[in-house]
Short mmCIF file of C-alpha atoms and ligand atoms in Angstrom, two decimals:
data_model
loop_
_atom_site.label_atom_id
_atom_site.label_comp_id
_atom_site.label_asym_id
_atom_site.label_seq_id
_atom_site.Cartn_x
_atom_site.Cartn_y
_atom_site.Cartn_z
CA MET A 1 208.91 -92.22 -117.64
CA THR A 2 209.72 -94.32 -114.55
CA SER A 3 206.55 -95.43 -112.75
CA LEU A 4 206.05 -94.42 -109.13
CA THR A 5 206.09 -97.42 -106.78
CA ILE A 6 205.36 -97.74 -103.10
CA ALA A 7 208.40 -100.00 -102.80
CA GLY A 8 210.67 -97.32 -104.24
CA GLN A 9 209.36 -94.71 -101.82
CA GLU A 10 209.59 -97.14 -98.90
CA ASP A 11 213.16 -97.87 -99.81
CA ILE A 12 214.22 -94.23 -99.53
CA PHE A 13 212.12 -93.65 -96.41
CA ARG A 14 213.80 -96.63 -94.78
CA LEU A 15 217.16 -94.99 -95.39
CA ALA A 16 215.98 -91.70 -93.94
CA ARG A 17 214.53 -93.48 -90.92
CA GLY A 18 217.80 -95.29 -90.30
CA TYR A 19 219.71 -92.03 -90.58
CA TYR A 20 217.50 -90.13 -88.10
CA THR A 21 217.33 -93.03 -85.67
CA ALA A 22 221.12 -93.44 -85.73
CA LYS A 23 221.62 -89.69 -85.22
CA ALA A 24 219.17 -89.60 -82.31
CA LEU A 25 220.82 -92.58 -80.61
CA LEU A 26 224.26 -91.10 -81.26
CA ALA A 27 223.19 -87.83 -79.62
CA LEU A 28 222.08 -89.68 -76.47
CA TRP A 29 225.29 -91.70 -76.54
CA ARG A 30 227.42 -88.56 -76.78
CA MET A 31 225.50 -87.02 -73.89
CA GLY A 32 226.27 -90.10 -71.79
CA LEU A 33 222.56 -90.89 -71.51
CA LEU A 34 222.51 -94.17 -73.41
CA GLU A 35 225.22 -95.56 -71.17
CA GLN A 36 223.23 -94.49 -68.10
CA ALA A 37 220.08 -96.08 -69.50
CA ALA A 38 222.04 -99.26 -70.32
CA ASN A 39 223.12 -99.36 -66.66
CA GLY A 40 219.46 -99.30 -65.62
CA LYS A 41 219.17 -95.59 -64.81
CA GLU A 42 215.92 -93.92 -65.86
CA LEU A 43 216.21 -90.82 -68.02
CA ASP A 44 214.44 -87.86 -66.46
CA VAL A 45 213.68 -85.10 -68.97
CA LYS A 46 213.46 -82.33 -66.35
CA ALA A 47 216.77 -83.34 -64.74
CA ILE A 48 218.54 -83.53 -68.13
CA ALA A 49 217.11 -80.14 -69.13
CA ALA A 50 218.15 -78.57 -65.81
CA GLU A 51 221.68 -79.94 -66.18
CA HIS A 52 222.04 -78.21 -69.54
CA GLY A 53 220.16 -75.07 -68.57
CA VAL A 54 217.42 -75.54 -71.19
CA GLU A 55 213.66 -76.02 -71.14
CA PRO A 56 212.34 -79.64 -71.01
CA GLU A 57 210.62 -78.94 -74.38
CA ARG A 58 214.06 -78.98 -75.97
CA VAL A 59 214.98 -82.41 -74.64
CA ARG A 60 211.64 -84.25 -74.83
CA PRO A 61 211.21 -84.57 -78.64
CA LEU A 62 214.43 -86.52 -79.02
CA LEU A 63 213.39 -89.07 -76.40
CA ASP A 64 209.84 -89.23 -77.77
CA TYR A 65 211.21 -89.95 -81.22
CA LEU A 66 213.14 -92.91 -79.86
CA ILE A 67 209.91 -94.23 -78.33
CA VAL A 68 208.40 -94.24 -81.83
CA ARG A 69 211.46 -96.07 -83.12
CA GLY A 70 211.26 -98.68 -80.38
CA TYR A 71 214.37 -97.97 -78.31
CA LEU A 72 212.81 -96.12 -75.34
CA GLU A 73 209.60 -96.41 -73.38
CA ARG A 74 207.90 -94.02 -70.96
CA VAL A 75 207.82 -95.10 -67.32
CA VAL A 76 205.77 -92.10 -66.14
CA PRO A 77 205.41 -88.73 -67.90
CA ASP A 78 208.90 -87.32 -68.59
CA VAL A 79 210.75 -90.39 -67.35
CA TYR A 80 212.09 -92.88 -69.89
CA ARG A 81 213.99 -96.18 -69.98
CA LEU A 82 215.29 -98.60 -72.61
CA THR A 83 212.84 -101.08 -74.12
CA ALA A 84 213.82 -104.73 -74.41
CA ARG A 85 215.06 -103.88 -77.91
CA GLY A 86 217.17 -101.04 -76.48
CA VAL A 87 218.62 -103.37 -73.83
CA ASP A 88 219.50 -105.94 -76.51
CA ALA A 89 221.28 -103.24 -78.52
CA SER A 90 223.15 -101.82 -75.53
CA PRO A 91 226.32 -103.99 -75.69
CA TYR A 92 226.77 -102.63 -79.22
CA PHE A 93 226.16 -98.90 -78.58
CA GLY A 94 229.92 -98.27 -78.99
CA TYR A 95 229.48 -98.92 -82.73
CA LEU A 96 227.49 -95.67 -82.86
CA SER A 97 230.79 -93.92 -82.17
CA THR A 98 233.20 -96.13 -84.08
CA MET A 99 231.06 -96.61 -87.20
CA ILE A 100 229.17 -93.33 -87.36
CA GLY A 101 230.26 -90.58 -84.95
CA ALA A 102 234.02 -90.88 -85.43
CA TYR A 103 233.61 -90.78 -89.21
CA GLU A 104 231.01 -88.02 -89.32
CA PRO A 105 233.59 -85.40 -90.33
CA VAL A 106 234.51 -87.65 -93.27
CA PHE A 107 231.07 -88.76 -94.43
CA SER A 108 229.48 -85.34 -94.14
CA ARG A 109 231.95 -84.31 -96.90
CA ILE A 110 232.36 -87.62 -98.70
CA GLU A 111 231.57 -86.17 -102.15
CA ASP A 112 234.40 -83.69 -101.72
CA LEU A 113 236.81 -86.50 -100.88
CA VAL A 114 235.61 -88.50 -103.90
CA THR A 115 236.07 -85.56 -106.25
CA GLY A 116 239.40 -84.52 -104.76
CA LYS A 117 238.26 -81.14 -103.41
CA LEU A 118 239.34 -82.30 -99.96
CA VAL A 119 242.18 -84.56 -98.91
CA TYR A 120 241.85 -86.87 -95.93
CA GLY A 121 244.45 -86.12 -93.29
CA LYS A 122 244.91 -82.55 -94.53
CA ASP A 123 241.45 -81.01 -94.84
CA VAL A 124 239.43 -83.52 -92.92
CA VAL A 125 240.14 -86.20 -90.29
CA ARG A 126 238.00 -88.61 -88.35
CA SER A 127 237.44 -87.90 -84.65
CA HIS A 128 240.14 -89.99 -82.95
CA GLU A 129 238.69 -89.20 -79.56
CA GLU A 130 235.25 -90.47 -80.50
CA MET A 131 236.83 -93.58 -82.02
CA THR A 132 238.77 -94.21 -78.84
CA ARG A 133 235.76 -93.76 -76.55
CA GLY A 134 233.52 -95.96 -78.72
CA LEU A 135 236.11 -98.71 -78.92
CA SER A 136 236.57 -98.65 -75.16
CA ALA A 137 232.86 -99.34 -74.73
CA LEU A 138 232.95 -102.22 -77.21
CA GLU A 139 236.14 -103.77 -76.03
CA ASP A 140 235.00 -104.82 -72.59
CA ARG A 141 234.09 -108.15 -74.12
CA LEU A 142 237.46 -108.73 -75.74
CA LEU A 143 239.62 -107.46 -72.89
CA GLY A 144 239.08 -110.79 -71.12
CA THR A 145 240.64 -112.63 -74.07
CA VAL A 146 243.71 -110.39 -74.17
CA THR A 147 244.08 -110.49 -70.38
CA ASP A 148 244.03 -114.31 -70.43
CA VAL A 149 246.70 -114.42 -73.14
CA VAL A 150 248.95 -112.00 -71.23
CA ARG A 151 248.46 -113.90 -67.97
CA GLU A 152 249.28 -117.23 -69.64
CA ALA A 153 252.41 -115.72 -71.25
CA GLY A 154 253.60 -114.56 -67.81
CA ALA A 155 254.45 -111.12 -69.22
CA ARG A 156 255.99 -108.45 -66.96
CA LYS A 157 256.09 -105.40 -69.20
CA VAL A 158 253.59 -104.79 -71.97
CA LEU A 159 253.97 -102.26 -74.77
CA ASP A 160 250.65 -101.38 -76.43
CA LEU A 161 251.02 -99.75 -79.84
CA GLY A 162 248.16 -97.41 -80.79
CA CYS A 163 246.91 -97.60 -77.21
CA GLY A 164 243.85 -95.33 -77.59
CA SER A 165 242.20 -94.96 -74.18
CA ALA A 166 244.75 -97.33 -72.49
CA ARG A 167 241.87 -99.15 -70.82
CA MET A 168 243.33 -102.47 -71.90
CA LEU A 169 246.72 -101.61 -70.39
CA ALA A 170 245.07 -100.54 -67.14
CA ARG A 171 243.31 -103.88 -66.99
CA LEU A 172 246.59 -105.71 -67.60
CA CYS A 173 248.29 -103.72 -64.85
CA ALA A 174 245.54 -104.93 -62.52
CA LEU A 175 246.77 -108.50 -63.09
CA SER A 176 249.68 -108.01 -60.71
CA GLY A 177 251.41 -105.23 -58.82
CA GLN A 178 254.62 -106.05 -60.74
CA MET A 179 253.09 -105.53 -64.18
CA GLN A 180 254.29 -102.46 -66.09
CA GLY A 181 252.73 -100.95 -69.16
CA VAL A 182 253.66 -98.47 -71.86
CA GLY A 183 251.07 -97.08 -74.27
CA VAL A 184 252.06 -95.36 -77.51
CA ASP A 185 249.68 -93.29 -79.57
CA ARG A 186 250.44 -90.55 -82.03
CA ASP A 187 247.19 -88.68 -81.55
CA PRO A 188 247.36 -86.08 -78.76
CA ASN A 189 243.64 -86.39 -77.94
CA SER A 190 243.87 -90.16 -77.55
CA CYS A 191 246.95 -89.66 -75.34
CA ALA A 192 244.93 -87.24 -73.21
CA VAL A 193 242.17 -89.87 -72.79
CA ALA A 194 244.86 -92.47 -71.98
CA ARG A 195 246.37 -90.21 -69.32
CA GLU A 196 242.89 -89.77 -67.82
CA THR A 197 242.77 -93.57 -67.51
CA VAL A 198 246.20 -93.70 -65.83
CA GLN A 199 245.13 -91.08 -63.31
CA ARG A 200 241.69 -92.54 -62.65
CA GLU A 201 243.16 -96.01 -62.01
CA GLY A 202 246.03 -94.66 -59.87
CA LEU A 203 248.67 -96.20 -62.15
CA GLU A 204 251.20 -93.36 -62.29
CA GLY A 205 254.69 -94.85 -62.18
CA ARG A 206 253.53 -98.20 -63.60
CA LEU A 207 251.73 -97.17 -66.76
CA THR A 208 253.40 -94.62 -69.04
CA ILE A 209 251.83 -92.96 -72.06
CA VAL A 210 254.13 -91.86 -74.87
CA GLN A 211 252.94 -89.70 -77.75
CA GLY A 212 254.77 -91.00 -80.80
CA ASP A 213 254.72 -93.02 -84.01
CA ALA A 214 254.26 -96.71 -83.28
CA GLY A 215 255.63 -97.45 -86.74
CA ASP A 216 259.05 -96.19 -85.67
CA LEU A 217 259.97 -98.27 -82.62
CA ALA A 218 263.58 -97.08 -82.63
CA ALA A 219 262.44 -93.49 -82.06
CA LEU A 220 260.57 -94.37 -78.86
CA PRO A 221 262.35 -93.49 -75.61
CA HIS A 222 264.74 -96.18 -74.40
CA THR A 223 262.83 -96.45 -71.10
CA ALA A 224 259.66 -97.31 -73.03
CA ARG A 225 261.35 -100.15 -74.91
CA VAL A 226 263.63 -101.71 -72.33
CA GLY A 227 262.36 -104.90 -70.66
CA VAL A 228 259.27 -105.25 -72.87
CA ASP A 229 258.38 -108.95 -73.15
CA LEU A 230 254.95 -108.63 -74.75
CA VAL A 231 253.60 -106.24 -77.38
CA THR A 232 249.90 -105.74 -78.02
CA VAL A 233 248.55 -104.12 -81.18
CA MET A 234 244.79 -103.71 -81.14
CA PHE A 235 243.14 -102.34 -84.27
CA LEU A 236 246.27 -100.45 -85.31
CA LEU A 237 247.96 -102.62 -87.93
CA HIS A 238 245.41 -101.86 -90.65
CA GLU A 239 246.30 -98.18 -90.16
CA ILE A 240 250.04 -98.96 -90.35
CA LEU A 241 249.39 -100.97 -93.53
CA ARG A 242 248.18 -97.82 -95.30
CA GLN A 243 250.70 -95.51 -93.62
CA ARG A 244 253.78 -97.66 -94.30
CA GLY A 245 252.67 -100.22 -96.90
CA ARG A 246 253.14 -103.95 -96.65
CA ASP A 247 256.95 -103.81 -96.46
CA GLY A 248 256.82 -101.16 -93.73
CA THR A 249 254.32 -103.23 -91.77
CA VAL A 250 256.49 -106.36 -91.99
CA GLU A 251 259.47 -104.23 -90.92
CA LEU A 252 257.53 -103.06 -87.87
CA LEU A 253 256.63 -106.67 -87.04
CA ARG A 254 260.35 -107.57 -87.32
CA GLY A 255 261.15 -104.71 -84.96
CA ILE A 256 258.57 -106.07 -82.50
CA ALA A 257 260.10 -109.56 -82.78
CA SER A 258 263.56 -108.27 -81.93
CA LEU A 259 262.18 -106.10 -79.12
CA VAL A 260 260.41 -108.96 -77.29
CA GLY A 261 263.12 -111.53 -78.20
CA GLU A 262 262.98 -115.29 -77.59
CA GLY A 263 260.12 -116.18 -75.27
CA GLY A 264 258.38 -112.83 -75.86
CA ARG A 265 254.95 -112.51 -77.41
CA LEU A 266 253.04 -110.41 -79.88
CA VAL A 267 249.26 -110.17 -79.51
CA ILE A 268 247.38 -108.75 -82.49
CA VAL A 269 243.69 -107.88 -82.42
CA GLU A 270 242.46 -106.92 -85.89
CA VAL A 271 239.38 -106.85 -88.03
CA SER A 272 239.62 -109.16 -90.98
CA GLY A 273 238.71 -107.66 -94.32
CA THR A 274 237.57 -109.91 -97.10
CA SER A 275 238.95 -110.25 -100.58
CA ASP A 276 235.99 -112.29 -101.78
CA HIS A 277 233.30 -110.00 -103.16
CA ARG A 278 230.76 -112.84 -103.38
CA TYR A 279 230.45 -112.87 -99.58
CA ARG A 280 230.74 -109.18 -98.90
CA GLU A 281 227.05 -108.34 -98.96
CA ASP A 282 226.20 -111.02 -96.43
CA LEU A 283 228.65 -109.82 -93.83
CA LEU A 284 227.18 -107.87 -91.00
CA PHE A 285 229.14 -104.66 -91.22
CA VAL A 286 232.04 -105.28 -93.54
CA PRO A 287 230.87 -103.28 -96.61
CA GLU A 288 230.40 -100.13 -94.48
CA TYR A 289 233.61 -100.82 -92.55
CA GLU A 290 235.57 -101.27 -95.76
CA LEU A 291 234.04 -98.13 -97.26
CA LEU A 292 235.06 -95.90 -94.37
CA HIS A 293 238.59 -97.34 -94.45
CA GLU A 294 238.91 -96.56 -98.16
CA TYR A 295 238.52 -92.84 -97.53
CA THR A 296 240.53 -92.59 -94.32
CA ASN A 297 243.99 -93.88 -95.18
CA GLN A 298 243.53 -97.35 -93.73
CA ARG A 299 243.78 -100.76 -95.37
CA LEU A 300 242.06 -103.89 -94.16
CA ALA A 301 243.50 -107.28 -95.00
CA PRO A 302 242.14 -110.79 -94.61
CA ARG A 303 243.34 -112.82 -91.62
CA SER A 304 245.49 -115.05 -93.86
CA GLU A 305 247.41 -111.99 -95.03
CA TRP A 306 248.19 -110.95 -91.45
CA GLU A 307 249.41 -114.47 -90.77
CA ALA A 308 251.68 -114.28 -93.80
CA MET A 309 253.16 -110.94 -92.68
CA VAL A 310 253.76 -112.25 -89.15
CA SER A 311 255.68 -115.27 -90.45
CA GLU A 312 257.67 -113.14 -92.90
CA ALA A 313 258.75 -111.13 -89.86
CA GLY A 314 260.19 -114.32 -88.34
CA MET A 315 257.41 -115.06 -85.90
CA LYS A 316 255.31 -118.14 -85.44
CA VAL A 317 251.55 -118.00 -84.89
CA LEU A 318 250.84 -119.88 -81.66
CA GLN A 319 247.13 -119.40 -81.25
CA PHE A 320 243.96 -117.70 -82.39
CA ALA A 321 241.99 -116.71 -79.30
CA PRO A 322 238.22 -116.20 -79.61
CA VAL A 323 237.03 -112.60 -79.78
CA ASP A 324 233.42 -111.55 -79.38
CA MET A 325 233.48 -108.69 -81.85
CA CYS A 326 232.22 -108.58 -85.41
CA GLN A 327 234.86 -109.89 -87.88
CA ALA A 328 237.64 -109.47 -85.31
CA PHE A 329 240.35 -112.00 -84.44
CA CYS A 330 243.07 -112.22 -81.81
CA MET A 331 246.37 -113.74 -82.95
CA VAL A 332 249.16 -114.67 -80.56
CA ALA A 333 252.65 -115.01 -82.05
CA ALA A 334 256.15 -115.62 -80.75
CA VAL A 335 259.61 -115.30 -82.19
CA GLY A 336 260.27 -118.28 -84.53
CA GLY A 337 260.75 -121.66 -82.97
CA CYS A 338 259.65 -120.69 -79.47
CA ALA A 339 256.27 -122.11 -78.59
C1 SAM B 1 241.32 -97.86 -84.00
S1 SAM B 1 242.16 -97.07 -82.72
C2 SAM B 1 242.50 -98.41 -81.58
C3 SAM B 1 242.81 -97.92 -80.19
C4 SAM B 1 243.08 -99.04 -79.16
N1 SAM B 1 244.14 -99.90 -79.54
C5 SAM B 1 241.83 -99.82 -78.90
O1 SAM B 1 241.75 -100.97 -79.33
O2 SAM B 1 240.91 -99.27 -78.27
C6 SAM B 1 243.75 -96.86 -83.45
C7 SAM B 1 244.64 -96.00 -82.61
O3 SAM B 1 245.94 -95.98 -83.20
C8 SAM B 1 246.42 -94.65 -83.22
N2 SAM B 1 247.42 -94.58 -84.32
C9 SAM B 1 247.20 -94.59 -85.65
N3 SAM B 1 248.37 -94.58 -86.31
C10 SAM B 1 249.35 -94.55 -85.37
C11 SAM B 1 250.76 -94.54 -85.42
N4 SAM B 1 251.42 -94.54 -86.56
N5 SAM B 1 251.43 -94.50 -84.26
C12 SAM B 1 250.78 -94.49 -83.05
N6 SAM B 1 249.45 -94.51 -82.96
C13 SAM B 1 248.73 -94.55 -84.09
C14 SAM B 1 245.20 -93.79 -83.39
O4 SAM B 1 245.43 -92.48 -82.90
C15 SAM B 1 244.17 -94.54 -82.53
O5 SAM B 1 244.18 -94.13 -81.19
#
């Protein structure tokens, strides 16, 4: 019979602790409270309870639990703020959505996907909206990189494939009053979030959102394609790779090359997978990231593979711009020969 060890029990308790802590933080994130706390606002239990029409006793245990786990501290009774640990974690809160919340519908039924009782895309899908909102929070740090690249390229009309919230496009439109943007996303909820961005930023007439398949450029409205001199693809190509395979992805890249033409640019922001299993365990979030992609019709590839596909499509890699996001890279390419 297996002997009972403290270490074995601790191991499982650590997992449970991580699960409950992540769920509690995710709940506050979804309620908009973590973002408020990250911006220095104190969390007032009575005010939160009143807003939701519940008793403070319903709200308080969640915040108290996060005191125990080191993320919150009490300022005075019923008023809380982030601890130093919470503040340190705050630039990364968006991962709660992109790594956990968006994939909750998938991982709460993972055994059914493994055994074939459910099929991803038919019976269960990730939450695109939660993905989009989480990414928006994380991407603030990489928007500067993309903005610099677009400014340096002197682009006038940017097409963003898989635009999500369209926050990046809105930021590019802010570069100059002449800049035009088109965002394409096939998910209606993401398009709705993108249209919220257009309205909030007052960009009607300059920034257009098209619901459609980014993998089929020819099917996009002519007005969306005409005059485009720069295409951005942020965290979409690994989805196209599964949807259309390698050949289909290279074909899309060829289509982008002919759309932007000589002097035009392609900017890719992607997460690099790894093909080397020896290093996998040491990487910060890659094993989990790869796992969720396996069950959700996406396919990561190492950076070298993306470079190979870009050159097969007749483009030349000009630059890798630094990106402050785990395992991510930003590649700038142009149609062959034009540097
Ligand atoms: C991981 S999110 C990235 C969103 C955005 N680019 C960003 O960085 O915040 C991928 C987006 O691509 C969209 N998408 C996936 N496949 C697509 C396709 N074939 N055509 C258009 N959009 C697609 C999804 O709906 C989702 O909004």
